[in-house]
PDB file of C-alpha atoms in Angstrom:
ATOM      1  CA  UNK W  19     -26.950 -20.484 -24.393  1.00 67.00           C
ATOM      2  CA  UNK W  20     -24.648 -20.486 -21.041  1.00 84.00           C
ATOM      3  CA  UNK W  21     -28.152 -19.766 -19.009  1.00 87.00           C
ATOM      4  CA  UNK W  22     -29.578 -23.172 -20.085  1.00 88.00           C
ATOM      5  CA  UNK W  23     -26.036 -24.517 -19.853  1.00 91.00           C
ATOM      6  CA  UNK W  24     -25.658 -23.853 -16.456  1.00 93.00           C
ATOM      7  CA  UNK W  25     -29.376 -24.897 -15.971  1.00 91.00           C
ATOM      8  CA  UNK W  26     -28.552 -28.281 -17.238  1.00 92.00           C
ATOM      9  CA  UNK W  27     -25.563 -28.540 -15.162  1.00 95.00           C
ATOM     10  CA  UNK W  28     -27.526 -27.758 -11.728  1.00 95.00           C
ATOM     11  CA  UNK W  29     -30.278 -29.981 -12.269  1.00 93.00           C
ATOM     12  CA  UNK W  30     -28.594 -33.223 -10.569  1.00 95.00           C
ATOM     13  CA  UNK W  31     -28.104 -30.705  -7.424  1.00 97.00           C
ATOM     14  CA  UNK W  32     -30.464 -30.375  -4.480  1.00 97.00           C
ATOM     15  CA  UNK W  33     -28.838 -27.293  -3.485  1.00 98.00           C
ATOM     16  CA  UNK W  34     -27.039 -24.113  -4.574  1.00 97.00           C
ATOM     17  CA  UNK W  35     -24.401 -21.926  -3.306  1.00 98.00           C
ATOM     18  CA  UNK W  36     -24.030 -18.622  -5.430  1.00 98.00           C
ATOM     19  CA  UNK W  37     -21.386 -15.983  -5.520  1.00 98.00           C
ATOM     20  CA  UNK W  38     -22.676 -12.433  -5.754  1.00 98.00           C
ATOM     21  CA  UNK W  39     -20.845  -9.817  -7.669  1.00 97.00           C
ATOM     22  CA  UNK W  40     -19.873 -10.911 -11.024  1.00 96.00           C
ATOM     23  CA  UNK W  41     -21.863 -14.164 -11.268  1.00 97.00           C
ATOM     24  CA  UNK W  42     -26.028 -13.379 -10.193  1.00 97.00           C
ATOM     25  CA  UNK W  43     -25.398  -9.365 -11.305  1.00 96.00           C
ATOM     26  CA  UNK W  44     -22.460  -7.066 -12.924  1.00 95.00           C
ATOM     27  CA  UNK W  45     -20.576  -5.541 -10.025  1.00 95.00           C
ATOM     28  CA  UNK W  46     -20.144  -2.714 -12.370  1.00 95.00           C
ATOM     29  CA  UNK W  47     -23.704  -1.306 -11.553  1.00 96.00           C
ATOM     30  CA  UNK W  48     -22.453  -0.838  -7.905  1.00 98.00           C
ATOM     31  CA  UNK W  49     -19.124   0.494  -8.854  1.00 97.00           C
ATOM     32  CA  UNK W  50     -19.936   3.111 -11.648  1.00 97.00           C
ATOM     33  CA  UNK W  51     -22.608   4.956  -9.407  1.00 98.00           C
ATOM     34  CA  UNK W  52     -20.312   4.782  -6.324  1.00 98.00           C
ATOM     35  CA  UNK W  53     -17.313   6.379  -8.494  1.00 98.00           C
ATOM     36  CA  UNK W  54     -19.436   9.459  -9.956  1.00 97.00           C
ATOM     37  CA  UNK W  55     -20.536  10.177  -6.855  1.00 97.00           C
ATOM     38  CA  UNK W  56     -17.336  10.477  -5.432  1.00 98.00           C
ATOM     39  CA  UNK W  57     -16.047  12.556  -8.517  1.00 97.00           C
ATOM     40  CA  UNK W  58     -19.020  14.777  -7.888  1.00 96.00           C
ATOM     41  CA  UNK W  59     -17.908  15.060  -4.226  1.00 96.00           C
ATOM     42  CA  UNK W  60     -14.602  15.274  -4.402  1.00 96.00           C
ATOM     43  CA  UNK W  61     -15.221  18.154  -7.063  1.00 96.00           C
ATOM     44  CA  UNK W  62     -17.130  20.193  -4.931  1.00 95.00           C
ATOM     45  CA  UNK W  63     -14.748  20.272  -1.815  1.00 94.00           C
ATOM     46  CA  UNK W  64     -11.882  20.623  -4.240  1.00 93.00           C
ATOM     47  CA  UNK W  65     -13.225  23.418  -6.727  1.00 93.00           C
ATOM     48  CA  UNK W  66     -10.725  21.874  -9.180  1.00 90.00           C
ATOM     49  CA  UNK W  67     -11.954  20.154 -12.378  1.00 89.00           C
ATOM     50  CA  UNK W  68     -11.938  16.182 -11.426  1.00 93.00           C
ATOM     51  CA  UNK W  69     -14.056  15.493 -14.909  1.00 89.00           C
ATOM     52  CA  UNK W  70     -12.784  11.663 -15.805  1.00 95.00           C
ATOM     53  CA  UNK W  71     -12.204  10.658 -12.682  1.00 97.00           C
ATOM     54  CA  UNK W  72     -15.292   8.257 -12.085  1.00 97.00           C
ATOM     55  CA  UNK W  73     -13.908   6.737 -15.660  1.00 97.00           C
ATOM     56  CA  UNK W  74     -10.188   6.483 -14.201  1.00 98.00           C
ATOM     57  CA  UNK W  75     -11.387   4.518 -10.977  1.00 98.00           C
ATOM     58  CA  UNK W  76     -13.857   1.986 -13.374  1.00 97.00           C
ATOM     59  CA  UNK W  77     -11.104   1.236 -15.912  1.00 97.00           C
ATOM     60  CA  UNK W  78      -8.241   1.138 -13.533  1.00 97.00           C
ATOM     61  CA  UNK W  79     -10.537  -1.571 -11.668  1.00 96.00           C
ATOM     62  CA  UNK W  80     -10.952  -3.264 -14.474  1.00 93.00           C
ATOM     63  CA  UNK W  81      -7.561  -3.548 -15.154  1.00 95.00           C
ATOM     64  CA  UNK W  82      -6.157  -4.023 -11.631  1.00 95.00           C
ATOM     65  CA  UNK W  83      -8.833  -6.661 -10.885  1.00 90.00           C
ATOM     66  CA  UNK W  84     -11.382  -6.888  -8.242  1.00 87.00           C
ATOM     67  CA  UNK W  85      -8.745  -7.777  -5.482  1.00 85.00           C
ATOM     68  CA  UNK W  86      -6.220  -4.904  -6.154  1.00 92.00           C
ATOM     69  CA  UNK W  87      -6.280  -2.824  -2.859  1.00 93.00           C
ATOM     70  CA  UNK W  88      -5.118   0.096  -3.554  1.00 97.00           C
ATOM     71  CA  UNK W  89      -7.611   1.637  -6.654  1.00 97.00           C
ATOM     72  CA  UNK W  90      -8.048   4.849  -4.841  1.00 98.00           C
ATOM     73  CA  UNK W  91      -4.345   5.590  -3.707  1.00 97.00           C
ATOM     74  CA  UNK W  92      -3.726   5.482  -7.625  1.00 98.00           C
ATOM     75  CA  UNK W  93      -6.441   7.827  -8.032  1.00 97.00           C
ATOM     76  CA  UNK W  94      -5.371  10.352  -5.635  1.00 97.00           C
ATOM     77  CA  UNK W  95      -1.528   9.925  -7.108  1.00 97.00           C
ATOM     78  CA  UNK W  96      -2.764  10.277 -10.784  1.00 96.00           C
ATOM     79  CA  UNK W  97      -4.897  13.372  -9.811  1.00 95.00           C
ATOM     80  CA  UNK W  98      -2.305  14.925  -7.633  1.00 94.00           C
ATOM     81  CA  UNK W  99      -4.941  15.219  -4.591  1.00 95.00           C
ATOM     82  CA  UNK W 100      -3.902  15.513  -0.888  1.00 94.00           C
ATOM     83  CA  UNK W 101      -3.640  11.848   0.998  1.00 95.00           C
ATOM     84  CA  UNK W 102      -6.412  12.796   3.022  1.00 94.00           C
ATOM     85  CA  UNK W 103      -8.939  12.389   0.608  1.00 96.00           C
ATOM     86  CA  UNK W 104      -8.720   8.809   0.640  1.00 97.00           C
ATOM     87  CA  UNK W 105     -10.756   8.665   3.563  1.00 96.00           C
ATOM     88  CA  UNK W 106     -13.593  10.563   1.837  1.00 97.00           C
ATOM     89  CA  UNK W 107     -13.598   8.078  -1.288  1.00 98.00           C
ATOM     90  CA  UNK W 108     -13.728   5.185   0.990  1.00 97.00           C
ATOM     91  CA  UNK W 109     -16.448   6.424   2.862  1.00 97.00           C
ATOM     92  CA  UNK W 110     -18.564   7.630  -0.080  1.00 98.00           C
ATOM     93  CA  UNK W 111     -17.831   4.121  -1.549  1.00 98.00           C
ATOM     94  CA  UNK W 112     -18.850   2.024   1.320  1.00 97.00           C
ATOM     95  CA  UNK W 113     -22.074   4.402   1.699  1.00 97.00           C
ATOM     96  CA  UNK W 114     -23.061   4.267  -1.828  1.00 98.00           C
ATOM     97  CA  UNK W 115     -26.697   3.479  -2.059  1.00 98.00           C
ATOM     98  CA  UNK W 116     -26.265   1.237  -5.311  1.00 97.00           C
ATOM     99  CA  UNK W 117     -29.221   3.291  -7.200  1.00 96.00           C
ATOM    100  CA  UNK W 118     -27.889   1.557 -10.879  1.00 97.00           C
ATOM    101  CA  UNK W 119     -28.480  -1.634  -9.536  1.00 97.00           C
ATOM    102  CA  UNK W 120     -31.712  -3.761 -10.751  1.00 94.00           C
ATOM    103  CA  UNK W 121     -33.365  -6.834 -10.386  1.00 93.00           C
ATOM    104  CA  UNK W 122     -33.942  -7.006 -13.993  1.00 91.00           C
ATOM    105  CA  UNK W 123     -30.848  -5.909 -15.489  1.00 90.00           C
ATOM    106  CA  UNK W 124     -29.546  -9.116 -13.004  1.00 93.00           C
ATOM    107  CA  UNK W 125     -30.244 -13.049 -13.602  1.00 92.00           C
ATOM    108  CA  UNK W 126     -32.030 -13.398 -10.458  1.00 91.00           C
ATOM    109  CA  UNK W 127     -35.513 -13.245 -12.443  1.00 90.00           C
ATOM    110  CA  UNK W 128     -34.744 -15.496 -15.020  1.00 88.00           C
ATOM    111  CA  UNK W 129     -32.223 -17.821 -12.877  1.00 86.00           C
ATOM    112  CA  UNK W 130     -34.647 -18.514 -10.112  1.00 84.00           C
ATOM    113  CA  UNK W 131     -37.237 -19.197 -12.170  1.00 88.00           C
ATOM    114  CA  UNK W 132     -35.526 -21.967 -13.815  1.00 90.00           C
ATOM    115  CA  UNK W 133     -34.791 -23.169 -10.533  1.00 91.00           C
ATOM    116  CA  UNK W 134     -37.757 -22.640  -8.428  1.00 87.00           C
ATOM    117  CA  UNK W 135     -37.735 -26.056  -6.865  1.00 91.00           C
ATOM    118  CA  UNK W 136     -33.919 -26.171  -5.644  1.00 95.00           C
ATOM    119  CA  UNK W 137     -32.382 -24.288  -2.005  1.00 96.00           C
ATOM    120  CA  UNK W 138     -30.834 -21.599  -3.068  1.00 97.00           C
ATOM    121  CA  UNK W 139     -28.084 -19.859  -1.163  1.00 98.00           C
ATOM    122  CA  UNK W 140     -25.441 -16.790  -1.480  1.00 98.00           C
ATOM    123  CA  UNK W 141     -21.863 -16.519  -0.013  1.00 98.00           C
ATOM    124  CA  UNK W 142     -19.945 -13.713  -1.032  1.00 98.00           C
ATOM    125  CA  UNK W 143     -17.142 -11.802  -0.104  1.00 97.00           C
ATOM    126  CA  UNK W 144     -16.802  -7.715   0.744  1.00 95.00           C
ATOM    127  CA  UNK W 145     -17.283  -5.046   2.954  1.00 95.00           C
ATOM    128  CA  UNK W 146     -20.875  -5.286   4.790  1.00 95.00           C
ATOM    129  CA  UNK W 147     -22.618  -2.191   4.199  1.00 96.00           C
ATOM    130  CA  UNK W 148     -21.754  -2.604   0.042  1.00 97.00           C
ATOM    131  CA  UNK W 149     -22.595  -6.094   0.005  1.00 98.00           C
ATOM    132  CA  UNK W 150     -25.719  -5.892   2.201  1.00 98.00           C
ATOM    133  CA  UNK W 151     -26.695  -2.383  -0.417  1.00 98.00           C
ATOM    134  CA  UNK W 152     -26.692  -4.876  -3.295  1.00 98.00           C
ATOM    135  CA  UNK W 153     -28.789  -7.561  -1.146  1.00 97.00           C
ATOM    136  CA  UNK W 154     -31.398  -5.164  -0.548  1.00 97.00           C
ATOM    137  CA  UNK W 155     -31.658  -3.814  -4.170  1.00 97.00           C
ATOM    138  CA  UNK W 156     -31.379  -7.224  -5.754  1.00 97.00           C
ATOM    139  CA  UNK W 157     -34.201  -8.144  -3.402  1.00 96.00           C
ATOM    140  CA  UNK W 158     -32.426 -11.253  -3.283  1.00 95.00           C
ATOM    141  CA  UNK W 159     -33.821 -12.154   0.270  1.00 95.00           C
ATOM    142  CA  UNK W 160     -37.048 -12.840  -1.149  1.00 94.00           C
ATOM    143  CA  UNK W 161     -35.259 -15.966  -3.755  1.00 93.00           C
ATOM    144  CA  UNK W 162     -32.744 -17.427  -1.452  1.00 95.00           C
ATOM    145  CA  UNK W 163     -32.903 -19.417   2.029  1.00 96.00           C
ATOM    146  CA  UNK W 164     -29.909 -18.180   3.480  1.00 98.00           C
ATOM    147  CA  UNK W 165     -27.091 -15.023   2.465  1.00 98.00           C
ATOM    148  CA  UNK W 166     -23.303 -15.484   4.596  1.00 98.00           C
ATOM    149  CA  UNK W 167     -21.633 -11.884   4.140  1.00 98.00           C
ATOM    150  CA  UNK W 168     -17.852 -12.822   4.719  1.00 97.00           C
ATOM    151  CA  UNK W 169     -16.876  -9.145   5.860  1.00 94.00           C
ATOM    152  CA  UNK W 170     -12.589  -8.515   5.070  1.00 93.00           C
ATOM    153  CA  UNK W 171     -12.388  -7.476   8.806  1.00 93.00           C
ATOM    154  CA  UNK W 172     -12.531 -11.206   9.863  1.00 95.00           C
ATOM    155  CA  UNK W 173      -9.850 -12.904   7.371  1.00 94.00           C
ATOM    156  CA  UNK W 174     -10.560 -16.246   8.329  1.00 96.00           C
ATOM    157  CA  UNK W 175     -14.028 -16.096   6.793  1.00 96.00           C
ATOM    158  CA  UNK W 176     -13.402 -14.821   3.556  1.00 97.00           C
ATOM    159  CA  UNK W 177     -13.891 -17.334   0.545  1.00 98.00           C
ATOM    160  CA  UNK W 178     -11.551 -19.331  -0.297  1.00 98.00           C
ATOM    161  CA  UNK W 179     -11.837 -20.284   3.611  1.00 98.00           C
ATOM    162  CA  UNK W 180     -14.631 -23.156   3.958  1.00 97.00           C
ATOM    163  CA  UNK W 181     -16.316 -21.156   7.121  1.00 98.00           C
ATOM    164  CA  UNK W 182     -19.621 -19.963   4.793  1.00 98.00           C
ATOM    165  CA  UNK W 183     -19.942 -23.245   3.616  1.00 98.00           C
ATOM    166  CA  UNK W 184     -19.662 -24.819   7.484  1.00 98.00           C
ATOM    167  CA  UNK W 185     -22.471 -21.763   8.445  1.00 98.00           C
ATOM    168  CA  UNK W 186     -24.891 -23.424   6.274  1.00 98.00           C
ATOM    169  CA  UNK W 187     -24.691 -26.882   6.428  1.00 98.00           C
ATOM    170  CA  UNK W 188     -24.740 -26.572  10.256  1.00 98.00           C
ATOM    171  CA  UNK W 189     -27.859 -23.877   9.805  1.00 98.00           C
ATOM    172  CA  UNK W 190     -29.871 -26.112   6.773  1.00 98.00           C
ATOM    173  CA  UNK W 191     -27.865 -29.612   6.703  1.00 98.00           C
ATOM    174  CA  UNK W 192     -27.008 -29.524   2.912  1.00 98.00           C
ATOM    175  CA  UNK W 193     -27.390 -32.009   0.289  1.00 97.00           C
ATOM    176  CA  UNK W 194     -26.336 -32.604  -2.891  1.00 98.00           C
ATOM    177  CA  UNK W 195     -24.323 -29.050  -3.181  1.00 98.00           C
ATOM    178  CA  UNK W 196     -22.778 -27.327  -5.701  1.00 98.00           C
ATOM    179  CA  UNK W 197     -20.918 -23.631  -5.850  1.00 98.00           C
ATOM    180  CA  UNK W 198     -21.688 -21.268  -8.721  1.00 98.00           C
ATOM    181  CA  UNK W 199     -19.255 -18.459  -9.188  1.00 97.00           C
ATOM    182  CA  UNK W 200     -17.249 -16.614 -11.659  1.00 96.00           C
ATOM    183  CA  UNK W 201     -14.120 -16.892  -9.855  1.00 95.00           C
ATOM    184  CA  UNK W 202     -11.808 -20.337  -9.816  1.00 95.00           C
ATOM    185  CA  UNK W 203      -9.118 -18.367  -7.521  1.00 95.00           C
ATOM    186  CA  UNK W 204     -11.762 -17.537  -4.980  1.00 96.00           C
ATOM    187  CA  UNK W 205     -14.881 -19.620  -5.623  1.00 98.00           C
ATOM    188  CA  UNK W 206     -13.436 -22.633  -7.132  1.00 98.00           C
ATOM    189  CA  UNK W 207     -11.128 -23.028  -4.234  1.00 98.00           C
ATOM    190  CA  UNK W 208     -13.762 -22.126  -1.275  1.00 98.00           C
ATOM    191  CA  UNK W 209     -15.838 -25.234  -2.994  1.00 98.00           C
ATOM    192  CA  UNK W 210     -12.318 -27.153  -3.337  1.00 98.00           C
ATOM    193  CA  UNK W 211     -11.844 -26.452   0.533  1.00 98.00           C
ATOM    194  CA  UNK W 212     -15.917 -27.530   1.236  1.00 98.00           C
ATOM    195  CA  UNK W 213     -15.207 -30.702  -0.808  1.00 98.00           C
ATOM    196  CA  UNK W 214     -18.369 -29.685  -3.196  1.00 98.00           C
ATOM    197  CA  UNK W 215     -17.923 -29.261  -6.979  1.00 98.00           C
ATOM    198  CA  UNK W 216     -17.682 -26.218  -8.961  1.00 98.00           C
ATOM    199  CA  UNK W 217     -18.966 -24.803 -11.504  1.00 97.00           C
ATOM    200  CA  UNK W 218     -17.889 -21.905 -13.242  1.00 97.00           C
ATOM    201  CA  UNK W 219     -20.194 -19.124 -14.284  1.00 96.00           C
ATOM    202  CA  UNK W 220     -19.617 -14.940 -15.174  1.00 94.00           C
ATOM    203  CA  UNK W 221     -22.028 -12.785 -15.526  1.00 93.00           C
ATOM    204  CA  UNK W 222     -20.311 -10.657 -18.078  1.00 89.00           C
ATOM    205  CA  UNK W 223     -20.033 -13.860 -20.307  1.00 89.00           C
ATOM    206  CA  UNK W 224     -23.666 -13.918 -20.443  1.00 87.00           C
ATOM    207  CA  UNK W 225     -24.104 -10.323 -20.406  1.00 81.00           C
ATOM    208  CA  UNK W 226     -21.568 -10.636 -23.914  1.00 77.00           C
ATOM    209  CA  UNK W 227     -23.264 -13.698 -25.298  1.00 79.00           C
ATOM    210  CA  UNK W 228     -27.216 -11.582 -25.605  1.00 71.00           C
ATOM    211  CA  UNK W 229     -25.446  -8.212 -26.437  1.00 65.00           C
ATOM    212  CA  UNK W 230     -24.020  -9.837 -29.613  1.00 57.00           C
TER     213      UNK W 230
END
C-alpha cells in the first residue's frame, strides 16, 4: 500500500516537509465547492441558464493543470459572458469557505498517526486566504510545528524557490529532512534547490489505490 510505502520511506527522517493540495488532501474538495458557488452566483446576477458551468471550470482544470492561469477567462469565453465577470469569479473563489473539505476524507488522521514521533511541517504554494481556508478546515495546525504560505504576490517565495525551506531551518534548525509532495516540477525542485531529498507522493494515487 503507497501509505505504508511512504511510511517506510520517512522513517530514517527526523523531519518532514509536506506539500498541501494534492499530496495531505484532494484539492478538488476546495475547487468543486468554490466553482458551484460561483455558477450559482453568476446565475443569479445573470438570469441566464449557467447549468454546467461549475463542471466546465473542474474539468477544464483538470485538463489545463493546476498552474494554467487563465481557467476563468476560458470560462467567460466559452459562456459568452461580459469580461467583467472575471472579477466576481475570482473573488468568490478566493472567498470560498472550503465547506467540502474534511479531516477525514484527508490523510492527515491516518498519516500523522503513523508518524506521531517525527516534526512535521507544511510549505505550500497559493493565494493566502484559499490556502489559509484549507489550513483551518484540515485543522492541520493542531499536527504540524510550523505552516510557510508562499503567497503568488511575492514570486521569489514560491516553491521551487528554497525561501520556505530557509524560514524553517532558521525558525526550528532542521535535521535529517525530507520533502513530501506530489509535484517533481514544483516540489521536487524546491527540495533540489534546499539540497534535501524528495520523495514523491499524490494524493489521488492513494485516493485510486482504496477506491479499487
Amino acid at each position: 500500500m503507497l501509505i505504508k510505502k511512504l511510511a517506510h520511506q520517512l522513517g530514517k527522517y527526523d523531519d518532514i516537509i509536506f506539500d498541501l493540495d494534492n499530496t495531505l488532501f484532494d484539492q478538488s474538495d476546495y475547487d468543486i465547492g468554490a466553482f458551484k458557488e460561483i455558477e450559482k452566483k453568476l446565475s443569479e446576477i445573470t438570469q441566464l441558464p449557467l447549468k454546467g458551468l461549475a463542471i466546465f471550470l473542474h474539468t477544464h482544470k483538470l485538463k489545463m493543470g493546476v498552474l494554467y492561469p487563465y481557467l476563468f477567462n476560458d470560462a467567460i469565453a466559452a459562456y459568452e459572458l461580459p469580461n467583467h465577470y472575471l472579477s466576481i469569479m475570482l473573488n468568490t473563489y478566493y472567498r470560498h469557505d472550503g465547506k467540502y473539505i474534511s479531516k477525514k476524507a484527508s490523510l492527515i488522521p491516518t498519516l500523522f498517526e503513523i508518524l506521531d514521533e517525527k516534526r512535521l511541517f507544511v510549505v505550500t504554494n497559493g493565494q493566502k486566504n484559499v490556502q489559509q481556508t484549507k489550513i483551518d478546515r484540515l485543522q492541520l495546525n493542531n499536527y504540524v510545528c510550523d505552516i510557510v504560505l508562499c503567497d503568488p504576490k511575492s514570486p521569489e517565495r514560491l516553491k521551487p524557490n528554497r525561501y520556505a525551506f530557509d524560514l524553517l531551518n532558521k525558525r526550528h534548525k532542521l535535521n535529517s529532512v525530507v520533502m513530501v509532495g506530489d509535484t517533481t516540477e514544483t516540489d521536487g525542485l524546491f527540495a533540489k534547490n534546499a539540497k534535501i531529498p524528495f520523495i514523491h507522493f499524490s494524493y489521488k494515487d492513494y485516493l485510486h489505490e482504496n477506491t479499487k
